[in-house]
Amino acid sequence: MRIIEVSDYKQMSEKAAQHVIGKVRSLDCMTLGLATGGTPQGLYGELIEDHHVNGTSYKGVKTFNLDEYIGLSKKDPNSYFQYMYTNLFSHIDISPDNTHIPSGTAADLGEECDRYENMMEEAGGIDLQILGIGANGHIGFNEPGTSFQSGTHIVELTPSTREANARYFSSLEEVPRKAITMGISSIMKSREILLLASGKSKQEALKKLMENEVSEHFPASILKEHPNVTIIADTDALKLI
Ligand code: GLP
C-alpha cells in the first residue's frame, strides 16, 4: 500500500481528482467504482469543476457504486442514487445508462445481488475503485465479520455505522437497518484502489489498518493483500501512524 500524505481535506480531494482525471483521460473507456459518504464529496466537486473548465469527458466511463440502503427508493433524498446524481452524475456528461447503483428496493434482493455482480463482470471488472473507510474498518458496507470471499450481498448495519450515518437523516430511527453492498471479493477484484481518509475521526481506523493483522474483524485490512492500493490521507487522519 502506498500512502500519500496531504495537508487537509481540500488537498486530499484535489490529489484524488488528479488521479481519477488522469485515468479517465488516458483510457478510451474505463470502469470506475464509486463510494458515497462525506469523504468523496470534495473529489466529486473537483471532477465537476474540471469537467466544466477543462472539458474532461465521461462519455466512455462506466460506474458501479459500492452500496445502497435497503428500503430507500431512488427518489429518497437519503438514497445513494440521489447522492450520486446530486453530487456528480447530473453535472458531468456521463450517460445514465452507464451508471450502476444496486437497487435497495428490488422485489428479490438475492437476485439483485447476483445481477449486480454479473453486470460488473460483464463490464470487464473495475479499473479504479474509490473507497472511504468506516471507523470500524468497513469498506462499502462490509461490516466486521464479513467473509473475505463475499460477492455483492445484503448486510445488517452495525449500531455504530447507523449512528455515524444518522447525521444525514432526521433521526437515528430513520436510518435503514440493512444495505446491499459489493462484497470484499468484488472490491478486491478491482485493478486499482484509491482509499481516501480525512480528519481525526479516521485516525484509529488508519492505525488499525496499518498495524493490525489481516482479519475479517477489520474488513479494510484485506487491502494489504491487494497489489495496487493507494491511500490519500490528510495529516489529521495519519496522526497515529
Ligand atoms: C458509509 C459508506 C462507506 C463510506 C463510509 C465512511 O457508511 N457506506 O462507503 O466509505 O461509511 O463514510 P464517511 O466518508 O462519511 O466518513
XYZ file of N, CA and C and ligand atoms in Angstrom:
739
model
N 0.858 -1.191 0.000
C 0.000 0.000 0.000
C 0.895 1.243 0.000
N 0.551 2.158 -0.880
C 1.302 3.402 -0.962
C 0.506 4.457 -0.194
N 1.171 5.257 0.641
C 0.436 6.302 1.362
C 0.894 7.668 0.855
N -0.055 8.493 0.474
C 0.267 9.873 0.103
C -0.336 10.773 1.175
N 0.535 11.509 1.873
C 0.038 12.402 2.927
C -0.192 13.796 2.349
N -1.356 14.329 2.650
C -1.687 15.691 2.209
C -2.091 16.495 3.437
N -2.170 17.829 3.272
C -2.372 18.643 4.465
C -3.819 18.644 4.977
N -4.769 18.611 4.076
C -6.160 18.717 4.537
C -7.142 18.102 3.539
N -8.430 18.225 3.848
C -9.492 17.618 3.031
C -9.452 18.122 1.582
N -9.228 19.439 1.448
C -9.207 20.049 0.110
C -8.094 19.417 -0.737
N -6.916 19.288 -0.122
C -5.780 18.703 -0.862
C -6.010 17.232 -1.169
N -6.654 16.530 -0.215
C -6.969 15.117 -0.455
C -7.875 15.005 -1.689
N -8.886 15.884 -1.736
C -9.850 15.851 -2.841
C -9.168 16.182 -4.161
N -8.281 17.178 -4.139
C -7.590 17.594 -5.366
C -6.671 16.485 -5.878
N -5.932 15.891 -4.943
C -4.977 14.833 -5.310
C -5.739 13.633 -5.902
N -6.834 13.273 -5.257
C -7.630 12.144 -5.738
C -8.212 12.468 -7.119
N -8.667 13.711 -7.276
C -9.255 14.112 -8.563
C -8.212 14.037 -9.673
N -6.984 14.509 -9.386
C -5.922 14.444 -10.414
C -5.743 13.002 -10.880
N -5.768 12.093 -9.915
C -5.561 10.688 -10.235
C -6.705 10.148 -11.112
N -7.928 10.439 -10.694
C -9.091 9.944 -11.451
C -9.117 10.563 -12.852
N -8.896 11.862 -12.920
C -8.943 12.565 -14.215
C -7.857 12.014 -15.146
N -6.677 11.770 -14.603
C -5.575 11.206 -15.394
C -6.002 9.887 -16.016
N -6.655 9.054 -15.232
C -7.101 7.738 -15.724
C -8.178 7.908 -16.790
N -9.165 8.755 -16.491
C -10.284 8.953 -17.429
C -9.759 9.471 -18.766
N -8.781 10.366 -18.702
C -8.242 10.956 -19.939
C -7.350 9.986 -20.711
N -6.700 9.069 -19.978
C -5.744 8.188 -20.670
C -6.406 6.938 -21.273
N -7.604 6.617 -20.831
C -8.265 5.422 -21.361
C -9.496 5.825 -22.166
N -9.701 5.180 -23.330
C -10.877 5.496 -24.150
C -12.155 5.138 -23.415
N -12.118 3.988 -22.741
C -13.265 3.638 -21.922
C -12.730 3.010 -20.634
N -13.401 3.291 -19.558
C -12.955 2.733 -18.283
C -14.125 2.542 -17.342
N -13.899 1.719 -16.318
C -14.937 1.468 -15.325
C -14.447 1.949 -13.971
N -15.255 2.848 -13.403
C -14.908 3.463 -12.117
C -15.818 2.908 -11.029
N -15.246 2.536 -9.911
C -16.048 2.134 -8.763
C -16.190 3.341 -7.843
N -17.407 3.640 -7.428
C -17.632 4.876 -6.674
C -18.154 4.631 -5.266
N -17.775 5.537 -4.377
C -18.198 5.470 -2.979
C -19.087 6.664 -2.655
N -19.788 6.573 -1.551
C -20.597 7.699 -1.080
C -20.058 8.121 0.299
N -20.850 8.884 1.040
C -20.387 9.370 2.332
C -19.766 10.753 2.186
N -19.293 11.293 3.287
C -18.725 12.640 3.277
C -17.371 12.687 2.587
N -16.607 11.601 2.683
C -15.220 11.630 2.204
C -15.075 11.974 0.716
N -15.806 11.320 -0.205
C -15.551 11.619 -1.624
C -16.294 12.828 -2.183
N -17.054 13.533 -1.355
C -17.822 14.677 -1.876
C -16.917 15.746 -2.512
N -15.789 16.012 -1.835
C -14.842 17.010 -2.358
C -14.236 16.551 -3.677
N -13.917 15.266 -3.762
C -13.389 14.695 -5.015
C -14.397 14.920 -6.142
N -15.673 14.623 -5.887
C -16.679 14.775 -6.936
C -16.803 16.252 -7.352
N -16.691 17.141 -6.369
C -16.724 18.578 -6.671
C -15.576 18.953 -7.606
N -14.396 18.400 -7.355
C -13.224 18.685 -8.204
C -13.430 18.131 -9.617
N -14.037 16.948 -9.721
C -14.270 16.350 -11.047
C -15.236 17.223 -11.848
N -16.249 17.745 -11.158
C -17.237 18.598 -11.836
C -16.560 19.875 -12.343
N -15.739 20.472 -11.477
C -15.078 21.716 -11.868
C -14.171 21.471 -13.081
N -13.416 20.384 -13.019
C -12.509 20.055 -14.123
C -13.288 19.796 -15.417
N -14.448 19.138 -15.268
C -15.271 18.865 -16.456
C -15.691 20.184 -17.111
N -16.088 21.155 -16.281
C -16.526 22.445 -16.819
C -15.358 23.266 -17.375
N -14.233 23.254 -16.660
C -13.111 24.109 -17.056
C -12.270 23.469 -18.168
N -11.970 22.175 -18.010
C -11.041 21.529 -18.952
C -11.721 20.565 -19.922
N -12.993 20.355 -19.734
C -13.749 19.534 -20.690
C -13.498 18.036 -20.601
N -12.950 17.550 -19.502
C -12.772 16.092 -19.384
C -14.131 15.427 -19.592
N -14.150 14.448 -20.495
C -15.427 13.814 -20.832
C -15.582 12.451 -20.158
N -16.802 12.168 -19.762
C -17.125 10.894 -19.094
C -17.987 10.010 -19.995
N -17.962 10.333 -21.312
C -18.796 9.548 -22.235
C -18.336 8.106 -22.334
N -17.051 7.867 -22.104
C -16.535 6.495 -22.182
C -16.422 5.821 -20.824
N -17.028 6.429 -19.810
C -16.866 5.894 -18.448
C -18.128 5.163 -17.993
N -17.895 3.990 -17.411
C -18.983 3.272 -16.739
C -18.721 3.359 -15.249
N -19.773 3.458 -14.450
C -19.554 3.491 -12.991
C -20.377 2.406 -12.290
N -19.820 1.916 -11.209
C -20.519 0.980 -10.324
C -20.355 1.497 -8.905
N -21.461 1.763 -8.237
C -21.370 2.205 -6.843
C -21.228 1.034 -5.895
N -20.615 1.312 -4.759
C -20.370 0.261 -3.773
C -21.646 -0.284 -3.153
N -22.595 0.614 -2.859
C -23.687 0.162 -1.993
C -24.937 1.031 -2.070
N -25.989 0.562 -1.443
C -27.257 1.309 -1.343
C -28.010 0.807 -0.108
N -28.774 1.699 0.494
C -29.619 1.298 1.631
C -30.791 0.453 1.149
N -31.133 -0.550 1.930
C -32.332 -1.341 1.633
C -33.561 -0.540 2.065
N -34.539 -0.484 1.164
C -35.818 0.154 1.503
C -35.922 1.600 1.043
N -34.816 2.222 0.660
C -34.913 3.599 0.179
C -35.050 3.589 -1.343
N -36.094 4.277 -1.843
C -36.297 4.312 -3.284
C -35.312 5.303 -3.902
N -35.222 5.248 -5.230
C -34.319 6.166 -5.949
C -34.657 7.635 -5.664
N -35.928 7.868 -5.346
C -36.358 9.260 -5.123
C -36.028 9.751 -3.721
N -35.728 8.849 -2.819
C -35.473 9.257 -1.433
C -34.204 10.111 -1.368
N -34.292 11.289 -0.739
C -33.112 12.163 -0.697
C -31.906 11.527 0.001
N -32.135 10.513 0.827
C -31.021 9.854 1.503
C -30.507 8.618 0.768
N -31.134 8.313 -0.386
C -30.634 7.144 -1.120
C -29.301 7.521 -1.755
N -28.470 6.520 -1.965
C -27.187 6.791 -2.608
C -27.387 7.105 -4.095
N -28.527 6.704 -4.644
C -28.887 7.078 -6.009
C -28.973 8.610 -6.091
N -29.731 9.198 -5.147
C -29.863 10.662 -5.133
C -28.519 11.320 -4.862
N -27.773 10.754 -3.928
C -26.441 11.294 -3.595
C -25.603 11.402 -4.878
N -25.571 10.327 -5.664
C -24.706 10.316 -6.848
C -25.165 11.313 -7.904
N -26.502 11.445 -8.070
C -26.972 12.410 -9.064
C -26.717 13.831 -8.600
N -26.929 14.090 -7.307
C -26.728 15.448 -6.784
C -25.252 15.813 -6.770
N -24.417 14.881 -6.348
C -23.002 15.212 -6.142
C -22.124 15.033 -7.370
N -22.623 14.281 -8.381
C -21.753 14.062 -9.550
C -22.493 13.915 -10.881
N -23.318 12.874 -10.996
C -23.800 12.485 -12.325
C -24.529 13.588 -13.091
N -25.331 14.410 -12.393
C -26.105 15.403 -13.145
C -25.241 16.593 -13.577
N -23.961 16.611 -13.167
C -23.101 17.745 -13.525
C -22.036 17.401 -14.557
N -21.978 16.142 -14.982
C -20.974 15.746 -15.972
C -21.688 15.065 -17.146
N -20.918 14.733 -18.205
C -21.570 14.207 -19.418
C -21.635 12.677 -19.441
N -21.813 12.077 -18.284
C -21.902 10.604 -18.257
C -23.308 10.177 -18.674
N -23.393 9.055 -19.404
C -24.720 8.570 -19.794
C -25.341 7.829 -18.599
N -26.602 8.158 -18.251
C -27.241 7.449 -17.124
C -27.206 5.928 -17.312
N -27.225 5.479 -18.589
C -27.178 4.029 -18.853
C -25.859 3.408 -18.405
N -24.834 4.230 -18.281
C -23.522 3.713 -17.887
C -23.278 3.795 -16.378
N -24.265 4.301 -15.635
C -24.095 4.394 -14.176
C -24.882 3.263 -13.517
N -24.270 2.624 -12.556
C -24.918 1.486 -11.891
C -24.850 1.643 -10.381
N -26.006 1.465 -9.754
C -26.105 1.512 -8.294
C -27.023 0.353 -7.914
N -26.613 -0.486 -6.965
C -27.518 -1.603 -6.641
C -28.862 -1.065 -6.146
N -29.936 -1.816 -6.442
C -31.257 -1.353 -6.020
C -31.585 -1.854 -4.617
N -31.974 -0.919 -3.778
C -32.358 -1.279 -2.411
C -33.837 -1.588 -2.291
N -34.544 -1.547 -3.433
C -35.987 -1.801 -3.373
C -36.398 -2.946 -4.311
N -35.425 -3.711 -4.808
C -35.742 -4.831 -5.706
C -36.644 -5.824 -4.976
N -37.604 -6.412 -5.726
C -38.533 -7.367 -5.100
C -37.762 -8.574 -4.581
N -36.785 -9.026 -5.361
C -35.972 -10.164 -4.940
C -34.533 -9.680 -4.752
N -34.161 -9.441 -3.505
C -32.847 -8.826 -3.241
C -31.693 -9.783 -3.543
N -31.943 -11.089 -3.359
C -30.910 -12.072 -3.670
C -30.576 -12.031 -5.154
N -31.638 -11.930 -5.956
C -31.471 -11.854 -7.413
C -30.727 -10.564 -7.798
N -31.067 -9.475 -7.101
C -30.421 -8.190 -7.363
C -28.912 -8.277 -7.091
N -28.540 -8.978 -6.031
C -27.110 -9.149 -5.713
C -26.404 -9.863 -6.860
N -27.024 -10.950 -7.360
C -26.404 -11.715 -8.457
C -26.324 -10.866 -9.727
N -27.417 -10.144 -9.985
C -27.476 -9.301 -11.192
C -26.339 -8.266 -11.163
N -26.151 -7.646 -10.002
C -25.141 -6.586 -9.865
C -23.735 -7.152 -10.065
N -23.495 -8.290 -9.433
C -22.180 -8.930 -9.534
C -21.901 -9.306 -11.011
N -22.924 -9.853 -11.693
C -22.751 -10.238 -13.095
C -22.494 -9.029 -13.987
N -23.199 -7.927 -13.698
C -23.008 -6.726 -14.518
C -21.575 -6.219 -14.426
N -21.019 -6.280 -13.212
C -19.629 -5.820 -13.042
C -18.691 -6.702 -13.847
N -18.987 -7.997 -13.815
C -18.130 -8.933 -14.535
C -18.232 -8.707 -16.048
N -19.489 -8.523 -16.508
C -19.695 -8.296 -17.949
C -19.020 -7.013 -18.422
N -18.921 -6.040 -17.518
C -18.266 -4.773 -17.873
C -16.745 -4.933 -17.895
N -16.273 -6.110 -17.534
C -14.823 -6.350 -17.572
C -14.125 -6.024 -16.264
N -14.903 -5.823 -15.208
C -14.301 -5.531 -13.903
C -14.022 -4.043 -13.736
N -13.659 -3.670 -12.528
C -13.459 -2.251 -12.207
C -11.984 -1.864 -12.360
N -11.756 -0.791 -13.109
C -10.373 -0.339 -13.308
C -9.861 0.398 -12.084
N -10.699 1.285 -11.547
C -10.262 2.092 -10.392
C -11.423 2.213 -9.413
N -11.212 1.721 -8.201
C -12.262 1.764 -7.169
C -11.916 2.834 -6.130
N -12.835 3.750 -5.897
C -12.675 4.751 -4.838
C -13.281 4.178 -3.558
N -12.569 4.319 -2.455
C -13.087 3.828 -1.163
C -12.938 4.879 -0.083
N -13.906 4.901 0.829
C -13.735 5.576 2.107
C -13.540 4.468 3.132
N -13.460 4.835 4.395
C -13.332 3.792 5.426
C -14.197 4.175 6.630
N -14.906 3.193 7.164
C -15.713 3.426 8.356
C -14.839 3.291 9.604
N -15.286 3.851 10.708
C -14.499 3.814 11.948
C -14.203 2.371 12.370
N -15.113 1.451 12.071
C -14.877 0.043 12.454
C -14.192 -0.753 11.338
N -13.662 -0.036 10.348
C -12.921 -0.700 9.277
C -13.804 -1.148 8.125
N -15.080 -0.725 8.123
C -15.909 -1.180 6.997
C -15.519 -0.470 5.706
N -15.594 -1.218 4.607
C -15.419 -0.646 3.268
C -16.665 -1.041 2.486
N -17.201 -0.089 1.703
C -18.564 -0.279 1.214
C -19.403 -0.354 2.479
N -20.277 -1.357 2.561
C -20.993 -1.583 3.826
C -20.600 -2.950 4.383
N -19.384 -3.382 4.092
C -18.914 -4.668 4.615
C -18.483 -4.495 6.064
N -19.363 -4.880 6.951
C -19.119 -4.682 8.378
C -18.170 -5.760 8.912
N -17.558 -5.532 10.098
C -16.666 -6.540 10.668
C -17.335 -7.916 10.709
N -16.581 -8.930 10.328
C -17.121 -10.294 10.321
C -17.523 -10.756 8.925
N -17.604 -9.794 7.970
C -17.971 -10.177 6.600
C -16.886 -11.077 6.009
N -17.313 -12.126 5.320
C -16.348 -13.045 4.709
C -15.548 -12.333 3.619
N -14.267 -12.602 3.597
C -13.420 -12.045 2.537
C -13.801 -12.610 1.164
N -14.572 -13.714 1.165
C -14.973 -14.333 -0.107
C -16.268 -13.721 -0.656
N -16.876 -12.807 0.085
C -18.218 -12.353 -0.280
C -18.262 -11.559 -1.581
N -19.302 -11.861 -2.377
C -19.643 -11.018 -3.517
C -20.717 -10.033 -3.047
N -21.415 -9.393 -3.982
C -22.473 -8.461 -3.605
C -23.497 -9.181 -2.719
N -23.841 -8.577 -1.596
C -24.727 -9.253 -0.641
C -25.492 -8.237 0.216
N -26.400 -8.768 1.007
C -27.207 -7.927 1.906
C -26.547 -7.951 3.285
N -26.444 -6.783 3.900
C -25.825 -6.719 5.238
C -26.750 -6.060 6.234
N -26.543 -6.436 7.478
C -27.200 -5.795 8.619
C -26.212 -4.719 9.086
N -26.637 -3.473 9.136
C -25.705 -2.414 9.544
C -25.496 -2.438 11.058
N -24.264 -2.175 11.488
C -23.991 -2.177 12.930
C -24.534 -0.886 13.538
N -24.812 -0.893 14.860
C -25.280 0.331 15.503
C -24.318 1.502 15.274
N -22.998 1.244 15.296
C -22.046 2.361 15.138
C -22.119 2.951 13.725
N -22.339 2.119 12.708
C -22.458 2.639 11.339
C -23.749 3.442 11.196
N -24.835 2.926 11.793
C -26.101 3.659 11.711
C -25.982 5.009 12.416
N -25.290 5.001 13.566
C -25.098 6.269 14.291
C -24.247 7.245 13.486
N -23.177 6.712 12.858
C -22.294 7.587 12.073
C -23.046 8.208 10.902
N -23.996 7.463 10.325
C -24.703 7.967 9.150
C -25.997 8.703 9.509
N -26.333 8.727 10.798
C -27.586 9.371 11.229
C -27.571 10.871 10.954
N -26.370 11.446 10.779
C -26.302 12.892 10.536
C -27.011 13.316 9.253
N -27.212 12.376 8.345
C -27.894 12.709 7.093
C -29.418 12.564 7.201
N -29.897 11.919 8.264
C -31.333 11.649 8.436
C -31.876 12.540 9.544
N -33.230 12.639 9.650
C -33.741 13.496 10.723
C -33.689 12.807 12.081
N -33.596 11.475 12.099
C -33.411 10.796 13.383
C -32.718 9.455 13.150
N -32.137 8.909 14.216
C -31.450 7.614 14.118
C -32.418 6.521 13.662
N -33.658 6.635 14.145
C -34.701 5.658 13.812
C -34.877 5.507 12.290
N -34.694 6.629 11.574
C -34.912 6.622 10.114
C -33.800 5.948 9.327
N -32.641 5.760 9.961
C -31.504 5.159 9.225
C -31.827 3.686 8.960
N -31.801 3.274 7.693
C -32.126 1.872 7.401
C -31.243 0.905 8.189
N -31.775 -0.283 8.434
C -31.028 -1.285 9.210
C -30.243 -2.225 8.312
N -30.554 -2.193 7.027
C -29.867 -3.099 6.104
C -29.396 -2.352 4.860
N -28.432 -2.949 4.193
C -27.934 -2.357 2.948
C -27.532 -3.475 2.002
N -27.419 -3.100 0.720
C -26.876 -4.032 -0.279
C -25.498 -3.476 -0.641
N -24.499 -4.319 -0.612
C -23.138 -3.828 -0.846
C -22.320 -4.771 -1.706
N -21.434 -4.209 -2.507
C -20.404 -5.040 -3.145
C -19.706 -5.758 -2.009
N -19.293 -6.988 -2.250
C -18.599 -7.716 -1.191
C -17.105 -7.433 -1.208
N -16.422 -8.046 -0.269
C -14.972 -7.859 -0.192
C -14.307 -8.426 -1.450
N -14.779 -9.589 -1.909
C -14.118 -10.159 -3.090
C -14.431 -9.308 -4.319
N -15.638 -8.710 -4.382
C -15.942 -7.817 -5.523
C -14.958 -6.650 -5.525
N -14.726 -6.072 -4.344
C -13.834 -4.905 -4.244
C -12.393 -5.304 -4.586
N -11.990 -6.473 -4.088
C -10.604 -6.912 -4.304
C -10.304 -7.243 -5.767
N -11.365 -7.467 -6.576
C -11.143 -7.757 -8.000
C -10.776 -6.488 -8.778
N -10.988 -5.314 -8.180
C -10.661 -4.061 -8.881
C -9.171 -4.046 -9.185
N -8.843 -3.487 -10.353
C -7.422 -3.484 -10.726
C -6.627 -2.476 -9.905
N -7.296 -1.423 -9.457
C -6.611 -0.415 -8.642
C -7.594 0.150 -7.626
N -7.083 0.476 -6.449
C -7.949 1.003 -5.391
C -7.341 2.287 -4.825
N -8.205 3.273 -4.646
C -7.800 4.552 -4.061
C -8.628 4.745 -2.800
N -7.981 4.682 -1.646
C -8.708 4.856 -0.384
C -8.449 6.260 0.145
N -9.519 6.969 0.449
C -9.402 8.352 0.918
C -9.778 8.436 2.390
N -9.044 9.254 3.130
C -9.382 9.437 4.552
C -8.972 10.830 4.985
N -9.860 11.475 5.721
C -9.566 12.824 6.196
C -10.123 13.027 7.597
N -9.322 13.666 8.440
C -9.818 14.100 9.744
C -9.559 13.121 10.870
N -9.700 13.669 12.085
C -9.417 12.914 13.308
C -10.237 11.650 13.426
N -11.492 11.694 12.939
C -12.374 10.539 13.119
C -11.859 9.290 12.395
N -10.860 9.456 11.517
C -10.312 8.304 10.782
C -8.976 7.823 11.359
N -8.475 8.509 12.400
C -7.147 8.161 12.945
C -7.043 6.706 13.378
N -8.001 6.292 14.207
C -7.971 4.926 14.751
C -8.069 3.901 13.633
N -8.970 4.168 12.690
C -9.176 3.207 11.596
C -7.898 3.043 10.774
N -7.217 4.157 10.487
C -5.988 4.050 9.687
C -4.883 3.360 10.476
N -4.835 3.623 11.786
C -3.824 2.959 12.626
C -4.044 1.441 12.597
N -5.307 1.044 12.782
C -5.610 -0.397 12.769
C -5.319 -0.997 11.392
N -5.653 -0.246 10.358
C -5.408 -0.735 9.000
C -3.922 -1.019 8.801
N -3.081 -0.116 9.297
C -1.645 -0.284 9.083
C -1.049 -1.324 10.019
N -1.554 -1.379 11.271
C -0.868 -2.197 12.282
C -1.480 -3.568 12.542
N -2.802 -3.685 12.359
C -3.437 -4.981 12.688
C -3.131 -6.037 11.635
N -3.274 -7.295 12.048
C -3.122 -8.367 11.070
C -4.338 -8.369 10.125
N -4.210 -9.050 9.006
C -5.323 -9.155 8.059
C -6.370 -10.076 8.665
N -7.559 -9.524 8.908
C -8.587 -10.306 9.589
C -9.973 -9.804 9.218
N -10.924 -10.742 9.172
C -12.303 -10.358 8.840
C -12.913 -9.468 9.925
N -12.250 -9.390 11.102
C -12.748 -8.494 12.155
C -12.546 -7.027 11.773
N -11.614 -6.789 10.864
C -11.359 -5.416 10.409
C -11.284 -5.465 8.878
N -12.482 -5.358 8.225
C -12.576 -5.636 6.787
C -11.512 -4.952 5.917
N -11.211 -3.666 6.208
C -10.264 -2.947 5.340
C -8.873 -3.572 5.353
N -8.570 -4.397 6.362
C -7.223 -4.976 6.462
C -6.878 -5.828 5.235
N -7.882 -6.340 4.541
C -7.651 -7.167 3.351
C -6.932 -6.375 2.254
N -7.073 -5.054 2.318
C -6.454 -4.227 1.267
C -4.940 -4.410 1.232
N -4.378 -4.869 2.363
C -2.921 -5.094 2.398
C -2.519 -6.218 1.445
N -3.493 -7.024 1.046
C -3.173 -8.127 0.134
C -3.451 -7.780 -1.329
N -3.876 -6.534 -1.559
C -4.138 -6.110 -2.945
C -2.861 -5.480 -3.515
N -2.539 -5.801 -4.776
C -1.262 -5.308 -5.324
C -1.215 -3.826 -5.682
N -2.355 -3.151 -5.736
C -2.310 -1.760 -6.219
C -3.275 -0.848 -5.442
N -2.891 -0.555 -4.197
C -3.726 0.320 -3.354
C -2.950 1.585 -3.023
N -3.586 2.726 -3.211
C -3.005 3.993 -2.773
C -3.950 4.618 -1.756
N -3.374 5.040 -0.626
C -4.161 5.753 0.377
C -3.793 7.228 0.264
N -4.806 8.061 0.077
C -4.548 9.505 0.138
C -5.224 9.980 1.414
N -4.415 10.426 2.369
C -4.966 10.792 3.676
C -4.331 12.089 4.155
N -5.081 12.838 4.948
C -4.511 14.096 5.431
C -3.788 13.889 6.764
N -3.056 14.922 7.156
C -2.202 14.847 8.349
C -3.016 14.449 9.578
N -4.201 14.996 9.729
C -5.043 14.641 10.890
C -5.358 13.151 10.920
N -5.701 12.611 9.791
C -6.077 11.188 9.736
C -4.870 10.283 9.975
N -3.670 10.790 9.633
C -2.460 9.950 9.727
C -1.705 10.130 11.044
N -2.256 10.940 11.950
C -1.519 11.312 13.159
C -1.039 10.143 14.014
N -1.770 9.041 14.046
C -1.369 7.927 14.921
C -0.433 6.934 14.234
N -0.083 7.226 13.002
C 0.777 6.246 12.284
C 2.231 6.695 12.323
C -20.566 4.740 4.746
C -20.422 4.161 3.319
C -18.982 3.874 3.006
C -18.157 5.055 3.460
C -18.121 5.088 4.961
C -17.436 6.322 5.531
O -21.351 4.009 5.583
N -21.221 3.020 3.022
O -18.835 3.620 1.611
O -16.845 4.946 2.990
O -19.392 4.892 5.507
O -18.258 7.448 5.409
P -17.740 8.928 5.518
O -16.935 9.177 4.290
O -18.977 9.776 5.562
O -16.920 9.018 6.743
